[in-house]
Amino acid sequence: MTDEDDIERIPERLHAVRASIDEATARSGRPPASVRLLAVSKSKPPEAIRAAYAAGQRDFGENYVQEMVDKARLLEDLAGIRWHFIGSLQRNKAKLAAGVAEVIHTVDREELATELDRRAAAAGRVIEVLVEVNVGGEASKSGCAPEAVGALLAAVKRAEHLRVKGLMAIPPYADDPEAARPFFTRLRALRDEHGGPSLLPELSMGMSHDFPVAIEEGATLVRVGTAIFGERARRGG
């Protein structure tokens, strides 16, 4: 839930997040603007997205396909807005996702890549995708196993209407951001094992509580929601 106070605070929160990104980037000795901010707008109303857009934000991440489609329709007047799909994606929702998302972060199996390629072809689009890796080996999370990354990358590269851009991961949650560092390091190492930044330029990792650590470990896309939009209500079943 986002109230008027939350919406009014979005510009200052965005400024603070961007400042933290810049600090972590400089601390890591990386070039300015080498990290892109993805504002995670799931469960937030169109008004909140408009406020972030007015403050200069262009990349927005959604976890639920129908919610993304509905928001894209309501906000189609916002030139240059880019929708990223960052939730678990079922094959039966691939058609909807392929019609809206510029980037899909959660390709975790060959069957999904094949279906997305087919749907993107039918829509006359080329979609950027990231391969999601379950770096923590958690049964509750999606993502391919680290040892399966090579085969999945090869499958995606065969798809004519998909462009594989890198890897994505959500490490096991811990209150201490430093606890995520080994998992971020592992994702970067996997990227380097499979072609490096020249072939896989994007590493989507880091969220509101740990994105500075992710940047220090090589993140190029950080997914930040709460620190921009405020707390979100639990999604009902």
Coordinates of C-alpha atoms in Angstrom, one line a residue, residues 65-75:
V65 CA 2.7 -10.6 -15.3
Q66 CA -0.9 -9.3 -15.2
E67 CA 0.1 -6.5 -12.9
M68 CA 2.9 -5.5 -15.3
V69 CA 0.6 -5.6 -18.3
D70 CA -2.1 -3.5 -16.6
K71 CA 0.4 -0.9 -15.5
A72 CA 2.0 -0.7 -18.9
R73 CA -1.4 0.0 -20.4
L74 CA -2.2 2.7 -17.8
L75 CA 1.2 4.3 -18.2

